[in-house]
Coordinates of C-alpha atoms and ligand atoms in Angstrom, one line a residue:
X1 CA -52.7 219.4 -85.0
X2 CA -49.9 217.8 -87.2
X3 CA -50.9 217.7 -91.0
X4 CA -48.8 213.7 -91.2
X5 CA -50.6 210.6 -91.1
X6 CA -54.6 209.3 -91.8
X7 CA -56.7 212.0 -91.0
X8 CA -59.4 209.4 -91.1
X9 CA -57.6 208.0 -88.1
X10 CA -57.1 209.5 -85.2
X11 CA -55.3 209.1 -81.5
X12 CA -57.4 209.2 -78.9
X13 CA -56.2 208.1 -75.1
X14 CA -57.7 206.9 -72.0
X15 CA -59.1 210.6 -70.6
X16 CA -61.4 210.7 -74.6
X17 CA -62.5 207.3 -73.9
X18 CA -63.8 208.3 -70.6
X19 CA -65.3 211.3 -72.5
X20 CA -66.6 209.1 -74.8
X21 CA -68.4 207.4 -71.8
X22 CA -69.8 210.3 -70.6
X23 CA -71.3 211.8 -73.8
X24 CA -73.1 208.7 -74.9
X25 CA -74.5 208.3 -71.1
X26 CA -75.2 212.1 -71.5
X27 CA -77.4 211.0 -74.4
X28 CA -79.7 208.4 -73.0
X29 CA -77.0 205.0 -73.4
X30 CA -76.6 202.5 -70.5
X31 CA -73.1 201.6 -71.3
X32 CA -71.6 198.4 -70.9
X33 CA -68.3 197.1 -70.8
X34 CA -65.7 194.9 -69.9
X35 CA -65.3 194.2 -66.3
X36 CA -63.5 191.4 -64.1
X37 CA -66.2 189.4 -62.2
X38 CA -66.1 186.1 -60.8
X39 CA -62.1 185.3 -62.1
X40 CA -64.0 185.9 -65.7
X41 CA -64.1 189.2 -68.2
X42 CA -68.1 189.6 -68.6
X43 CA -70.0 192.5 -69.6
X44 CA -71.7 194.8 -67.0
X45 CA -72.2 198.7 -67.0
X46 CA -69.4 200.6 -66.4
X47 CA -68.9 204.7 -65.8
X48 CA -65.3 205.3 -67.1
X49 CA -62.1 203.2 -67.9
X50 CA -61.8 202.7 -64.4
X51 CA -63.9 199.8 -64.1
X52 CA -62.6 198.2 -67.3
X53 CA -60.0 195.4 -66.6
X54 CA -56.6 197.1 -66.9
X55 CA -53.6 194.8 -67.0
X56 CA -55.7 191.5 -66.9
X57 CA -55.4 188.7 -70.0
X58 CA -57.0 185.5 -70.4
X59 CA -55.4 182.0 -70.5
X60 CA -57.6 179.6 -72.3
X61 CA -57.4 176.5 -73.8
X62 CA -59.4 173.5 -73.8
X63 CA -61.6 173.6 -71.1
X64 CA -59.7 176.0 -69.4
X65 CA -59.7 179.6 -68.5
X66 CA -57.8 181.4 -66.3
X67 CA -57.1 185.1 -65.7
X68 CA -53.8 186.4 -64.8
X69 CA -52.2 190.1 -64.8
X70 CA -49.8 191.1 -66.6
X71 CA -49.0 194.4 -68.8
X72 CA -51.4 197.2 -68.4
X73 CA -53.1 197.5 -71.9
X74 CA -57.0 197.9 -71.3
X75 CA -58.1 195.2 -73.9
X76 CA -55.6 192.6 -74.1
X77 CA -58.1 190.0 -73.0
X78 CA -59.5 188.6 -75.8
X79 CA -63.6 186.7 -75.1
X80 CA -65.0 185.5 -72.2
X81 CA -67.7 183.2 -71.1
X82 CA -70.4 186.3 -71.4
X83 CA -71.2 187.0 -75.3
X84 CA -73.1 190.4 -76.3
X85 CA -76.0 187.7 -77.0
X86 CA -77.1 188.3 -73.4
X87 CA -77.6 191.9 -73.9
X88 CA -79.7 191.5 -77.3
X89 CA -81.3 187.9 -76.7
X90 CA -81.3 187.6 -72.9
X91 CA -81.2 184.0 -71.0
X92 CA -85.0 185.1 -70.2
X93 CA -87.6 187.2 -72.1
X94 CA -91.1 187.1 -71.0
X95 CA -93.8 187.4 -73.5
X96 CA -96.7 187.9 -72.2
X97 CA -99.0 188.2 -68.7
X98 CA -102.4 187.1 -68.0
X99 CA -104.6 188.3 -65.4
X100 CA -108.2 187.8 -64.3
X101 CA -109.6 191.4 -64.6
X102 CA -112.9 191.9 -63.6
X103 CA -114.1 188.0 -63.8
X104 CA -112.1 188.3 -67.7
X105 CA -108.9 187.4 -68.6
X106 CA -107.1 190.1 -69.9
X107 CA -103.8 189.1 -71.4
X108 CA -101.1 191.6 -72.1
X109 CA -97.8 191.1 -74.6
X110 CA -94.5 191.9 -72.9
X111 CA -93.2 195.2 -73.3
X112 CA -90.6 195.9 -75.4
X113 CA -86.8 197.0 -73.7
X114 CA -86.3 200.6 -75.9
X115 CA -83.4 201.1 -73.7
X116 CA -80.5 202.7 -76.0
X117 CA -77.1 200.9 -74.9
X118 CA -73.3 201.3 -76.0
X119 CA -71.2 198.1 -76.3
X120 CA -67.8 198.7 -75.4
X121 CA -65.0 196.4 -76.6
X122 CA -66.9 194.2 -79.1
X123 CA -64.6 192.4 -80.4
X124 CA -64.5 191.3 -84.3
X125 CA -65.7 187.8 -83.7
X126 CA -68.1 189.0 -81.7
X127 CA -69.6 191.7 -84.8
X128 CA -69.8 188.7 -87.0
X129 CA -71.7 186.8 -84.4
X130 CA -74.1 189.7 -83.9
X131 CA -74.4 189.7 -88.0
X132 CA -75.0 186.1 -87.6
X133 CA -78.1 186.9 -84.9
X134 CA -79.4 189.6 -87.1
X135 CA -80.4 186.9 -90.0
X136 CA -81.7 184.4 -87.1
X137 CA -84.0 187.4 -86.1
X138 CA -84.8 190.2 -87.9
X139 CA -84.0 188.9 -91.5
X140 CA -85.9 186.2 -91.7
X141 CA -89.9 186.1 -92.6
X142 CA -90.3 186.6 -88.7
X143 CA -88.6 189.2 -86.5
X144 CA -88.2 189.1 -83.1
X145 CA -90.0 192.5 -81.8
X146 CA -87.7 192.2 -78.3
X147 CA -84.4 191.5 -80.4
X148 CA -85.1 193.9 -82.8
X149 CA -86.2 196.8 -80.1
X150 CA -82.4 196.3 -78.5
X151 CA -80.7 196.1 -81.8
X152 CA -82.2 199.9 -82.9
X153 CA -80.8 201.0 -79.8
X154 CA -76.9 200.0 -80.1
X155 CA -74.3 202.0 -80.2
X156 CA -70.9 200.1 -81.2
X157 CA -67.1 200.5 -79.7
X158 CA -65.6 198.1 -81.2
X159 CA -62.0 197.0 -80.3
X160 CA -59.7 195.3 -82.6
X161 CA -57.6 192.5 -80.8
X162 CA -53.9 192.8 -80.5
X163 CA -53.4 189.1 -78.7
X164 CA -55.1 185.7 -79.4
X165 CA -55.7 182.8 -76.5
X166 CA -55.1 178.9 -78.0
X167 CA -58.9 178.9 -78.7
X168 CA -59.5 181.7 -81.0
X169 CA -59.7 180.8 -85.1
X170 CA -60.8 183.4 -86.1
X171 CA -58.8 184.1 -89.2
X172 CA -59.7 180.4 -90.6
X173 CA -63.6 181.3 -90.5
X174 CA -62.6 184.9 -91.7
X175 CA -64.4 186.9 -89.1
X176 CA -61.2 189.2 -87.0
X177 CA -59.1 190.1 -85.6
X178 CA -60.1 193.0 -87.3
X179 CA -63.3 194.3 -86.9
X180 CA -64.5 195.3 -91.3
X181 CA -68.0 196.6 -90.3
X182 CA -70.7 196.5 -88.2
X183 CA -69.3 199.0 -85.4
X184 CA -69.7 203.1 -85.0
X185 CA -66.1 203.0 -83.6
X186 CA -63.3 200.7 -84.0
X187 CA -60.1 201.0 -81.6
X188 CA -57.1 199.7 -81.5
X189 CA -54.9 199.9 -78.3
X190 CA -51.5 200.8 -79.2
X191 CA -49.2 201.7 -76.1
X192 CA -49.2 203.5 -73.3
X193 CA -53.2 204.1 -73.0
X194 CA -53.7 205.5 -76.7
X195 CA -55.7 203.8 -78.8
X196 CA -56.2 204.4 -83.1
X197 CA -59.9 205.6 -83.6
X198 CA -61.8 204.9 -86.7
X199 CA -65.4 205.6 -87.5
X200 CA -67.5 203.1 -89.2
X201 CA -70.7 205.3 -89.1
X202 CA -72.1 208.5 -89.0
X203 CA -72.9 208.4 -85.5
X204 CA -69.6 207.4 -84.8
X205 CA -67.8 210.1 -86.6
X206 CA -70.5 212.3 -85.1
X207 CA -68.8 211.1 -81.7
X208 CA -65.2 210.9 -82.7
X209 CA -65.7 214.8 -83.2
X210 CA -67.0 215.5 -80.2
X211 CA -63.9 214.1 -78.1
X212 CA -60.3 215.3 -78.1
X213 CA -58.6 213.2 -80.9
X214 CA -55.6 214.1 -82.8
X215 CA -54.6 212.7 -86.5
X216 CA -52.4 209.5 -86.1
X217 CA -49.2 209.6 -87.0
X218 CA -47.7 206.6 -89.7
X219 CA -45.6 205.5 -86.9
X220 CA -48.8 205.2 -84.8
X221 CA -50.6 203.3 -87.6
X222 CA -48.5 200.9 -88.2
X223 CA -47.7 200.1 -84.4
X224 CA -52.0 199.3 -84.7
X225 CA -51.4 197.7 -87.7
X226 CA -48.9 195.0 -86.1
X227 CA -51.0 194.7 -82.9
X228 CA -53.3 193.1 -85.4
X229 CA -51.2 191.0 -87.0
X230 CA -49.7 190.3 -84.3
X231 CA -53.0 188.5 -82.8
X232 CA -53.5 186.6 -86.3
X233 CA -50.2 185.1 -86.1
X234 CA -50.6 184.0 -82.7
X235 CA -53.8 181.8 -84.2
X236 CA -52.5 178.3 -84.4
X237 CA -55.8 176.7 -84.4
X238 CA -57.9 175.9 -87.7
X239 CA -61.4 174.8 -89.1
X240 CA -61.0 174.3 -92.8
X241 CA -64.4 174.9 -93.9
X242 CA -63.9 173.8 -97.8
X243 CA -66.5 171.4 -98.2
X244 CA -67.3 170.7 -94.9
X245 CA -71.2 170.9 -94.7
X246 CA -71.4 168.5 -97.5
X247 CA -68.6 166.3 -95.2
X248 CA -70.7 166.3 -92.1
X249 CA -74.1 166.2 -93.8
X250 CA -72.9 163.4 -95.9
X251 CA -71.7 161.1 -92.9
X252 CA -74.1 161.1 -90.3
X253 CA -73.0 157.5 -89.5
X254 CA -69.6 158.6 -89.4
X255 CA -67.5 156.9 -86.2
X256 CA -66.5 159.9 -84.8
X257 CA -69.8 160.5 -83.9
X258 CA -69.3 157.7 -81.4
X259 CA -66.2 158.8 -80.5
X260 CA -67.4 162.1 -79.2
X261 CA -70.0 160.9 -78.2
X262 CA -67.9 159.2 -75.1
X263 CA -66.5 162.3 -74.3
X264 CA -69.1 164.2 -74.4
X265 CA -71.3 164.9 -70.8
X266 CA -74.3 166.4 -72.5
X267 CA -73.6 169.5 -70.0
X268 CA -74.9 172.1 -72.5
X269 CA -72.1 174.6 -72.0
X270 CA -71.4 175.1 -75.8
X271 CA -74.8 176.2 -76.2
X272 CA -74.9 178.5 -73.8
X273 CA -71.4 180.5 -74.6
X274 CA -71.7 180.1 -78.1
X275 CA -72.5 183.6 -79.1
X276 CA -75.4 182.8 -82.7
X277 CA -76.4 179.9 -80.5
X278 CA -80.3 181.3 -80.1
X279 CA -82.8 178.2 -79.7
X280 CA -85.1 179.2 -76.6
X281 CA -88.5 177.3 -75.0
X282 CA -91.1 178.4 -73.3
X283 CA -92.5 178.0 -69.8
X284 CA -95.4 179.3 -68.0
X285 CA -95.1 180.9 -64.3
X286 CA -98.1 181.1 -62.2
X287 CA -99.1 183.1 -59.6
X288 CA -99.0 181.8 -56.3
X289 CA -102.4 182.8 -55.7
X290 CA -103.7 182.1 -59.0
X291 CA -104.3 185.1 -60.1
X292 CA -102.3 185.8 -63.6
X293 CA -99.2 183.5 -65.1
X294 CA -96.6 184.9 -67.4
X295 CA -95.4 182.7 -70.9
X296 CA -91.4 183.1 -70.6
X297 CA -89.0 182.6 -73.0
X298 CA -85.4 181.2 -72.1
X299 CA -82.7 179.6 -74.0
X300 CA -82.9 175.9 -74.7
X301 CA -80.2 173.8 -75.8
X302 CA -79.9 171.0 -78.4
X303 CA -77.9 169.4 -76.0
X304 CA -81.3 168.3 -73.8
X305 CA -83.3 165.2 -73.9
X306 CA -86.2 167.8 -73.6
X307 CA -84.9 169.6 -77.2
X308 CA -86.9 167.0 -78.8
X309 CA -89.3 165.4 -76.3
X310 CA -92.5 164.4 -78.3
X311 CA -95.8 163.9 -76.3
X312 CA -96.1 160.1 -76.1
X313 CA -92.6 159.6 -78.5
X314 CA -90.0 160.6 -76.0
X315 CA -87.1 162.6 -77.1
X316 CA -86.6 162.1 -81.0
X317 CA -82.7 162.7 -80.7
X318 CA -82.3 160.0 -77.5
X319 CA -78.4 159.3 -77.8
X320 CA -75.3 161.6 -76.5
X321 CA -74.2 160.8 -80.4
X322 CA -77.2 162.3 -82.0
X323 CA -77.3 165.2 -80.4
X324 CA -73.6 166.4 -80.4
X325 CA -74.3 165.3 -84.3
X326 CA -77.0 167.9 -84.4
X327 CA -75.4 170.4 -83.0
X328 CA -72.1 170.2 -84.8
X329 CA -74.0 169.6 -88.3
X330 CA -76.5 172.9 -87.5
X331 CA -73.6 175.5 -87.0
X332 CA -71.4 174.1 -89.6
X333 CA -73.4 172.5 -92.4
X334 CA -77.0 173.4 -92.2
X335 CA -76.8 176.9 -90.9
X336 CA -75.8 178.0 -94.2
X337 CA -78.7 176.5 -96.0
X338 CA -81.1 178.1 -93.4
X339 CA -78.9 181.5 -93.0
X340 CA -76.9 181.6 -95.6
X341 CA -73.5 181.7 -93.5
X342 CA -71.6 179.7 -90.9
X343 CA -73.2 179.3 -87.5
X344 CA -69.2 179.5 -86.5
X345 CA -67.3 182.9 -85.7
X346 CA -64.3 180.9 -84.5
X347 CA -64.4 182.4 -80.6
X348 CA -63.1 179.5 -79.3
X349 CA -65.8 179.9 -76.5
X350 CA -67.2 176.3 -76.9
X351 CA -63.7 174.9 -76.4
X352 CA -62.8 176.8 -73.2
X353 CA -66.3 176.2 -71.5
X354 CA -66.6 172.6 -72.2
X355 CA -65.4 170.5 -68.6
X356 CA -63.9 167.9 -70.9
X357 CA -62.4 170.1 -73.6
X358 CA -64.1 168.8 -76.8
X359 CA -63.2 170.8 -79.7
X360 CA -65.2 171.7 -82.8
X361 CA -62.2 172.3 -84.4
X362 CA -60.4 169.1 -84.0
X363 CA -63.7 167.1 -84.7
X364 CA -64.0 168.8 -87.8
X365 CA -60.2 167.2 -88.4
X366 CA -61.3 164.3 -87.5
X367 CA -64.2 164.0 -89.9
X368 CA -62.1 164.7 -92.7
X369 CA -59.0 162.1 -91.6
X370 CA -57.1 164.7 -90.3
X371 CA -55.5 165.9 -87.5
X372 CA -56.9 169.5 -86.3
X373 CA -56.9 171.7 -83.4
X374 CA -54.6 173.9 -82.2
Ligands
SF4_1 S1 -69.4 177.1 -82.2 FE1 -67.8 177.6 -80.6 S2 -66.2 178.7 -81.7 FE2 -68.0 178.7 -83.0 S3 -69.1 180.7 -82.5 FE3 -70.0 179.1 -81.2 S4 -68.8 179.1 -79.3 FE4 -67.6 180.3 -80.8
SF4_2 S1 -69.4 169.3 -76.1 FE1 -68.6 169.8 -74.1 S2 -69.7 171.7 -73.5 FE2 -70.9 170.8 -75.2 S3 -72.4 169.5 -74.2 FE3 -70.7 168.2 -74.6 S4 -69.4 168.3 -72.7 FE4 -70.9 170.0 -72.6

């Protein structure tokens, strides 16, 4: 081993990560990863760095997104429509079954999922949106038992990103590129299939001894250092967040609101990609024959008429306006008096996945007089 460079930081290529794989499957993980389905990067289990996308990016901008090959870096796509929100708060969750048992109704709560799974290729945004989850459920005065059970279980790769898309702000709500914390192992892909290996935990350094690394050298370390900055300074799009939740919570007849409103197609899309988005409902499912039902939980959006429907009131927030009001004013005013941070990573998510291309960024601009976006 050369004696030069961070010993905390080490080289690791390709054949470790697929080592990596192996050891944590060894140990009980389902791991997940990055994986091309669909013409989208979602997040699926995968056996070795074969079945991660090699030499795919992203083009996004407003509602658009588009893959395309080119290079052969492993992680040079940067978010897709799947957040790790559908791993630790899943569309649907059932709660609990009923069933007649002997002329009684016995009624059981919904196992919890123990199921110990590593996250591969989290990105930095995507940490801080995790972060953001863990106050919604676990911090709180109530924790969600299922959310909770899947969050004990994680193990973390986390990969910094060396490229940004139009959509990503990131640095503006100071969440990435760089992944600070949060992760067991942070990468960063430098060339040629090596990546610069970091531990952020016990567990992880645990790991990062078990696989064949080698000290970085200073020329390796910077080359990660400038893939990073690299992705910053390809981030042209803003939110200036000074003041803004007493901007939005102070102008709630604001004619913007209006504005947006005509753009808008109450579609729900922003809900469902955001990744601290986590409203759900609840639904019962019956038994075709009648014998049990099930309560359900799914996610909800603000974006419904149903969000608010009131037994013999109708929906409280009954206009296109109010409700892109509320959801806008919840992640970027409110949120911090319920949570204590933004509701906001900057992923840029909600801007590639909505049809018409709204963007939270430039409506934020607009708010304040200015021009915004990207
Ligand atoms: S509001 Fe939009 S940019 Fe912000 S975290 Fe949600 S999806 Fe990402
Ligand atoms: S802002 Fe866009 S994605 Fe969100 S509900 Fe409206 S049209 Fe759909």
């Amino acid at each position: 081993m050369s004696g030069s460079g961070d010993p905390a930081r080490v080289v690791i290529d390709a054949n470790g990560i697929d080592t990596l794989i192996a050891i944590l499957a060894k140990r009980g993980y389902e791991v997940l990863g990055p994986v091309r389905r669909d013409g989208a990067i979602v997040h699926e289990p995968i056996a070795s760095t074969d079945d991660l996308p090699r030499g795919w990016i992203d083009e996004q901008r407003g509602g658009h997104y588009r893959l395309k090959q080119e290079g052969d870096a492993y992680f040079a796509y940067t978010v897709g429509p799947s957040s790790w929100k559908r791993v630790l708060h899943p569309p649907r969750q059932p709660l609990w079954r009923s069933e007649i048992r002997d002329g009684e109704v016995a009624i059981e709560a919904a196992s919890v999922d123990t199921q110990r799974r590593a996250l591969i290729g989290v990105r930095a945004c995507e940490l801080a949106a995790i972060a953001v989850q863990d106050r919604v459920f676990l911090e709180g005065p109530y924790q969600d038992r299922h959310y909770a059970a899947r969050r004990a279980g994680l193990f973390i790769v986390a990969v910094n990103c060396g490229r940004a898309v139009e959509t990503c702000f990131c640095v503006s709500m100071d969440t990435g590129p760089e992944a600070r914390a949060g992760f067991d192992i942070a990468l960063t892909e430098i060339a040629n299939g090596r990546f610069v290996a970091t531990a952020g935990s016990d567990d992880g350094a645990a790991r990062l001894a078990e696989l064949p690394t080698r000290p970085a050298e200073p020329s390796e370390l910077d080359a990660a250092a400038a893939a990073i900055e690299t992705a910053a300074g390809q981030m042209t799009r803003t939110l200036e967040t000074e003041g803004l939740p007493d901007l939005l919570t102070s102008n709630p007849d604001h004619p913007r609101w209006d504005d947006v409103a005509q753009r808008c197609l109450n579609c729900a899309n922003c809900t469902m990609v955001c990744p601290t988005c986590f409203c759900t409902d609840v639904e019962e499912v019956n038994d075709l024959d009648g014998g049990g039902a099930a309560r359900v939980q799914q996610w909800a959006s603000c974006f419904t008429t149903d969000f608010t429907y009131l037994h013999g009131g109708g929906a409280v927030r009954d206009s296109v306006r109010s409700r892109y009001r509320q959801w806008m004013t919840h992640k970027l005013a409110t949120w911090h008096d319920q949570f204590g941070t933004s509701g906001c990573v900057g992923c840029g998510r909600c801007i590639a996945w909505c049809p018409v291309g709204i963007d939270i960024t430039e409506e934020a601009a607009a708010m304040r007089g200015a021009r915004g976006g990207g």
